[in-house]
Amino acid sequence: MIPVTEFRQFSEQQPAFRVLKPWWDVFTDYLSVAMLMIGVFGCTLQVMQDKIICLPKRISMANQTLLLNATAEPAPEPPLPAPAQTSPAPGVNEMKGLKTNLDIQQYSFINQMCYERALHWYAKYFPYLVLIHTLVFMLCSNFWFKFPGSSSKIEHFISILGKCFDSPWTTRALSEVSGENPEEKDKKKNTLNKPNLNMLVTEDNSGKTQPLKSVPEKLVVDKPTAGALDKKEGEQAKALFEKVKKFRLHVEEGDLLYSMYVRQTVLKVLKFLIIIVYNSALVSKVQFTVSCNVDIQDMTGYKHFSCSHTMAHLFSKLSFCYLSLVSVYGLTCLYTLYWLFYRSLKEYSFEYVRQETGIDDIPDVKNDFSFMLHMIDQYDPLYSKRFAVFLSEVSENKLKQLNLNNEWTPDKLRQRLQTNSSNRLELQLFMLSGLPDTIFEVAELQSLRLEIINNVTIPASIAQLEDLQELALYQCSLKIHSAATSFLKENLKVLRVKFDDNRELPHWLYCLRNLEELHLTGSLSPDVSKNITLDSLRELKSLKTLSLRSNFTKIPQCIVDVSSHLQKLYIHNDGTKLVMLNNLKKMTNLTELELVHCDLERIPHAVFSLVNLQELDLKENNLKSIEEILSFQHLHKLTCLKLWHNGIPYIPEHIKKLKSLERLYFSHNKIEVLPSHLFLCNKLRFLDLSYNDIRFIPPEVGVLQSLQYFSITCNKVENLPDELYFCKKLKTLKIGKNSLSLLSPKIANLVLLTHLDLKGNHFESLPAELGSCKALKRSGLIVEDALFETLPSEVREKMKVE
């Protein structure tokens, strides 16, 4: 007999695929097996047993005459001879039938001829038809599991589904939102029937399969606490989130799986209708007695036979049984069609999951992704619920936070602490996915610098950092808890923000009433119609320093709001022309002012109203004339003037009026002549004239008895006046990259000299008197090695000793 297992390949599928088989598919699979057994059983009988048995018919003379007239056959069929009348032996009754004088070969020939000519085709091929139809049903039911375009999606989905179901993060997330502790969950689990989940298997990279166990069961046995999620499990869950995102984007693009399932179901319904129609009409053709009329009289002596179809009775019963199974199968398929078209299977809503779990941001899905989830629900709705955790951004953010906390331990953060320029302990974090909660355990932290960290919230726990005074946010899109705002309002002294769009400019900076320094870098505009504007700083009552790196065309009104207490204002305008400066006049308390790269052509008149100004920096502008410098004489507190990196061709003589100047920067200009009046500013301690076209240094330079720093690097000076060496307080002298050929021995007068730059001149030797500059060491002497060797050996050795 043919074993049914030989037909497994027609319906064989991966065990994991059973989660995509609803009850009707499972039911029809069992019906297919029953129909397959009917077909195999009938075929086996058809092959192994005699199909038909025939005997010649005995025809009366009247019938024979009629038959001869009807057929016009000249040779009449002889009547069967009458049995001989013999006297039976005394006491013996012998039973005898009609003699046919046919041998076994003739009977076999008659049976075969009558089977082929007289038996109806339905009675002959019924078991084969059953077998073929059943195989078609089985192929239709499982074709979408075999077709390459659909099977790949299904395999990927089942793999991800199993991992999501088995992930400890799923149970942790559901536990947090449900508010249940593990003991309560354990009691509930023992009172409820557990779903049959152990049969689901997932394939790993090595090709092996492993059973997927119930996650709640694992948590009770292996992990009694919901919070015990180690680093490896966290990374695996993080990878699952990425896989789910990519799979969702891929599967939601089309509806291949839905279309294939509908088509194979429609095909099964059509097949069912065809089978019912023609089987109902032909089942009556299966008869036990069959009349056979074949013209084989030359070989057998007969042409009319009466035959018995040995399996007619059995086939008749099997056909009714088969029709019953097909009817049930067809009705099940009709229900499937009703389910496919009545329900909206191309959309799947997680509303019940959102209500049950409290995770409100689980998105609804569509197309093939939706269809597979509907199919999963027919198997066990628990799968969709646990899978939904990996569609939630809230859940993903919690996982990222957990992974961050595992990666950035308090000890690791303490190792990254450094002292910044403000002498504060600073922690710098760059391009993280969030803000580790462990930061708030580093109580000694004074300055926190965050770069390119987006979509995170500063929690209330920042209040644990009692020493925190400085916060830097560079291209960070952050939210802040209300309690954290209160803490920063009271404790934050310095805030640095670098932004590219409005989301990165924190709105809560306007309420930091104890803030002393505010540094903003980004594209700002006083025009409300622009994207990014700076609101009023009126609430910043303690603000003393304001630095703006932007592209203003006029001084914004927000600066005027803090003019009463603002002391330092730094504006770096990135080359945008700053036109309207009248608002500067209101800032009478300014002590330091920087207007850098503002495309200024003249010194702004508004500056001359700042009577408390001590330092003015007009670097990288387009100044061509500084005749207005005379007005600085009214600024009696002005000690530092920086006019470097401009196009100034000369220095006006009335610079002598600036008696209070102590530091003067004229580097990177186009100055050719130094007026002697410059050196009447006898309080100068710092004078930078480097990178100009100066050829001559006036001897009046010797008047500057307080001079400590003097630089004429990269000019065209050929000689230094001896009066320069009268400036005995000089500590730094930079005369490199000039045309000097001789260094005066009077250099010995500069006993406080610590830095001397001679490189790039035409010296042939150095005077031995350099040895009298006791503070000058080899590291502070910038000169060619060959020129250094011209010094006496004892001088060289003395300089090399640090």
Short mmCIF file of N, CA and C in Angstrom, two decimals, residues 616-670:
data_model
loop_
_atom_site.label_atom_id
_atom_site.label_comp_id
_atom_site.label_asym_id
_atom_site.label_seq_id
_atom_site.Cartn_x
_atom_site.Cartn_y
_atom_site.Cartn_z
N LEU A 616 38.34 97.43 24.13
CA LEU A 616 37.61 97.48 22.86
C LEU A 616 38.36 96.66 21.82
N ASP A 617 37.62 95.73 21.18
CA ASP A 617 38.21 94.85 20.16
C ASP A 617 37.41 95.02 18.87
N LEU A 618 38.09 95.53 17.83
CA LEU A 618 37.47 95.69 16.51
C LEU A 618 38.20 94.83 15.48
N LYS A 619 38.43 93.61 15.83
CA LYS A 619 39.19 92.68 14.98
C LYS A 619 38.41 92.29 13.73
N GLU A 620 39.16 92.07 12.63
CA GLU A 620 38.62 91.53 11.37
C GLU A 620 37.45 92.35 10.85
N ASN A 621 37.64 93.64 10.82
CA ASN A 621 36.68 94.51 10.16
C ASN A 621 37.31 95.06 8.88
N ASN A 622 36.77 96.14 8.41
CA ASN A 622 37.28 96.72 7.16
C ASN A 622 37.68 98.18 7.39
N LEU A 623 38.35 98.42 8.53
CA LEU A 623 38.74 99.78 8.90
C LEU A 623 39.86 100.28 7.99
N LYS A 624 39.63 101.43 7.39
CA LYS A 624 40.63 102.05 6.50
C LYS A 624 41.24 103.30 7.15
N SER A 625 40.47 103.90 8.04
CA SER A 625 40.95 105.13 8.71
C SER A 625 40.47 105.10 10.15
N ILE A 626 41.34 105.58 11.05
CA ILE A 626 40.98 105.61 12.47
C ILE A 626 41.17 107.02 13.03
N GLU A 627 40.82 107.99 12.22
CA GLU A 627 40.94 109.37 12.67
C GLU A 627 40.07 109.64 13.89
N GLU A 628 38.98 108.84 14.02
CA GLU A 628 38.07 109.04 15.16
C GLU A 628 38.72 108.65 16.48
N ILE A 629 39.92 108.14 16.40
CA ILE A 629 40.58 107.65 17.61
C ILE A 629 40.76 108.76 18.65
N LEU A 630 40.71 109.99 18.18
CA LEU A 630 40.85 111.13 19.09
C LEU A 630 39.75 111.13 20.14
N SER A 631 38.57 110.66 19.74
CA SER A 631 37.43 110.67 20.67
C SER A 631 37.62 109.70 21.84
N PHE A 632 38.57 108.78 21.71
CA PHE A 632 38.81 107.85 22.81
C PHE A 632 39.40 108.54 24.05
N GLN A 633 39.85 109.78 23.86
CA GLN A 633 40.45 110.46 25.00
C GLN A 633 39.43 110.71 26.11
N HIS A 634 38.15 110.66 25.77
CA HIS A 634 37.11 110.84 26.78
C HIS A 634 36.85 109.55 27.57
N LEU A 635 37.35 108.43 27.04
CA LEU A 635 37.17 107.15 27.73
C LEU A 635 38.38 106.94 28.63
N HIS A 636 38.31 107.50 29.81
CA HIS A 636 39.47 107.53 30.68
C HIS A 636 39.83 106.15 31.23
N LYS A 637 38.89 105.23 31.16
CA LYS A 637 39.17 103.89 31.69
C LYS A 637 39.65 102.92 30.61
N LEU A 638 39.73 103.37 29.39
CA LEU A 638 40.13 102.48 28.29
C LEU A 638 41.60 102.12 28.43
N THR A 639 41.88 100.85 28.63
CA THR A 639 43.26 100.38 28.80
C THR A 639 43.70 99.46 27.68
N CYS A 640 42.74 98.90 26.92
CA CYS A 640 43.11 97.94 25.87
C CYS A 640 42.36 98.29 24.59
N LEU A 641 43.11 98.46 23.52
CA LEU A 641 42.52 98.77 22.22
C LEU A 641 43.08 97.79 21.18
N LYS A 642 42.16 97.05 20.57
CA LYS A 642 42.56 96.04 19.58
C LYS A 642 42.00 96.44 18.22
N LEU A 643 42.90 96.88 17.36
CA LEU A 643 42.53 97.27 16.00
C LEU A 643 43.24 96.37 14.99
N TRP A 644 43.43 95.14 15.34
CA TRP A 644 44.19 94.20 14.51
C TRP A 644 43.31 93.60 13.41
N HIS A 645 43.99 93.01 12.43
CA HIS A 645 43.33 92.32 11.31
C HIS A 645 42.37 93.27 10.58
N ASN A 646 42.87 94.44 10.20
CA ASN A 646 42.11 95.40 9.40
C ASN A 646 42.98 95.85 8.23
N GLY A 647 42.61 96.96 7.63
CA GLY A 647 43.41 97.49 6.52
C GLY A 647 43.92 98.90 6.82
N ILE A 648 44.29 99.16 8.07
CA ILE A 648 44.72 100.49 8.51
C ILE A 648 46.08 100.83 7.90
N PRO A 649 46.18 101.94 7.16
CA PRO A 649 47.47 102.27 6.51
C PRO A 649 48.41 103.10 7.40
N TYR A 650 47.86 103.80 8.39
CA TYR A 650 48.72 104.64 9.23
C TYR A 650 48.06 104.83 10.59
N ILE A 651 48.87 105.29 11.54
CA ILE A 651 48.38 105.58 12.89
C ILE A 651 48.37 107.10 13.08
N PRO A 652 47.23 107.69 13.39
CA PRO A 652 47.15 109.15 13.57
C PRO A 652 48.04 109.63 14.73
N GLU A 653 48.52 110.84 14.60
CA GLU A 653 49.40 111.37 15.64
C GLU A 653 48.67 111.61 16.95
N HIS A 654 47.36 111.89 16.87
CA HIS A 654 46.65 112.18 18.11
C HIS A 654 46.35 110.93 18.94
N ILE A 655 46.97 109.83 18.59
CA ILE A 655 46.87 108.66 19.47
C ILE A 655 47.54 108.95 20.80
N LYS A 656 48.41 109.99 20.79
CA LYS A 656 49.11 110.35 22.02
C LYS A 656 48.14 110.79 23.11
N LYS A 657 46.91 111.12 22.73
CA LYS A 657 45.92 111.57 23.70
C LYS A 657 45.42 110.42 24.59
N LEU A 658 45.65 109.19 24.13
CA LEU A 658 45.13 108.02 24.87
C LEU A 658 46.13 107.64 25.95
N LYS A 659 46.18 108.42 26.99
CA LYS A 659 47.18 108.26 28.03
C LYS A 659 46.96 107.00 28.87
N SER A 660 45.73 106.52 28.90
CA SER A 660 45.44 105.39 29.78
C SER A 660 45.72 104.03 29.14
N LEU A 661 46.06 104.00 27.87
CA LEU A 661 46.26 102.73 27.16
C LEU A 661 47.41 101.93 27.78
N GLU A 662 47.15 100.65 27.98
CA GLU A 662 48.18 99.73 28.48
C GLU A 662 48.47 98.61 27.47
N ARG A 663 47.49 98.30 26.65
CA ARG A 663 47.68 97.26 25.62
C ARG A 663 47.15 97.79 24.29
N LEU A 664 47.95 97.65 23.27
CA LEU A 664 47.59 98.16 21.94
C LEU A 664 47.95 97.13 20.88
N TYR A 665 46.93 96.76 20.08
CA TYR A 665 47.10 95.74 19.03
C TYR A 665 46.91 96.40 17.67
N PHE A 666 47.99 96.42 16.89
CA PHE A 666 47.92 96.94 15.52
C PHE A 666 48.41 95.89 14.52
N SER A 667 48.45 94.65 14.88
CA SER A 667 48.99 93.62 13.99
C SER A 667 48.06 93.37 12.79
N HIS A 668 48.63 92.79 11.72
CA HIS A 668 47.87 92.42 10.51
C HIS A 668 47.13 93.61 9.92
N ASN A 669 47.89 94.72 9.72
CA ASN A 669 47.37 95.88 9.02
C ASN A 669 48.33 96.23 7.88
N LYS A 670 48.27 97.48 7.42
CA LYS A 670 49.13 97.92 6.31
C LYS A 670 49.94 99.17 6.70
#
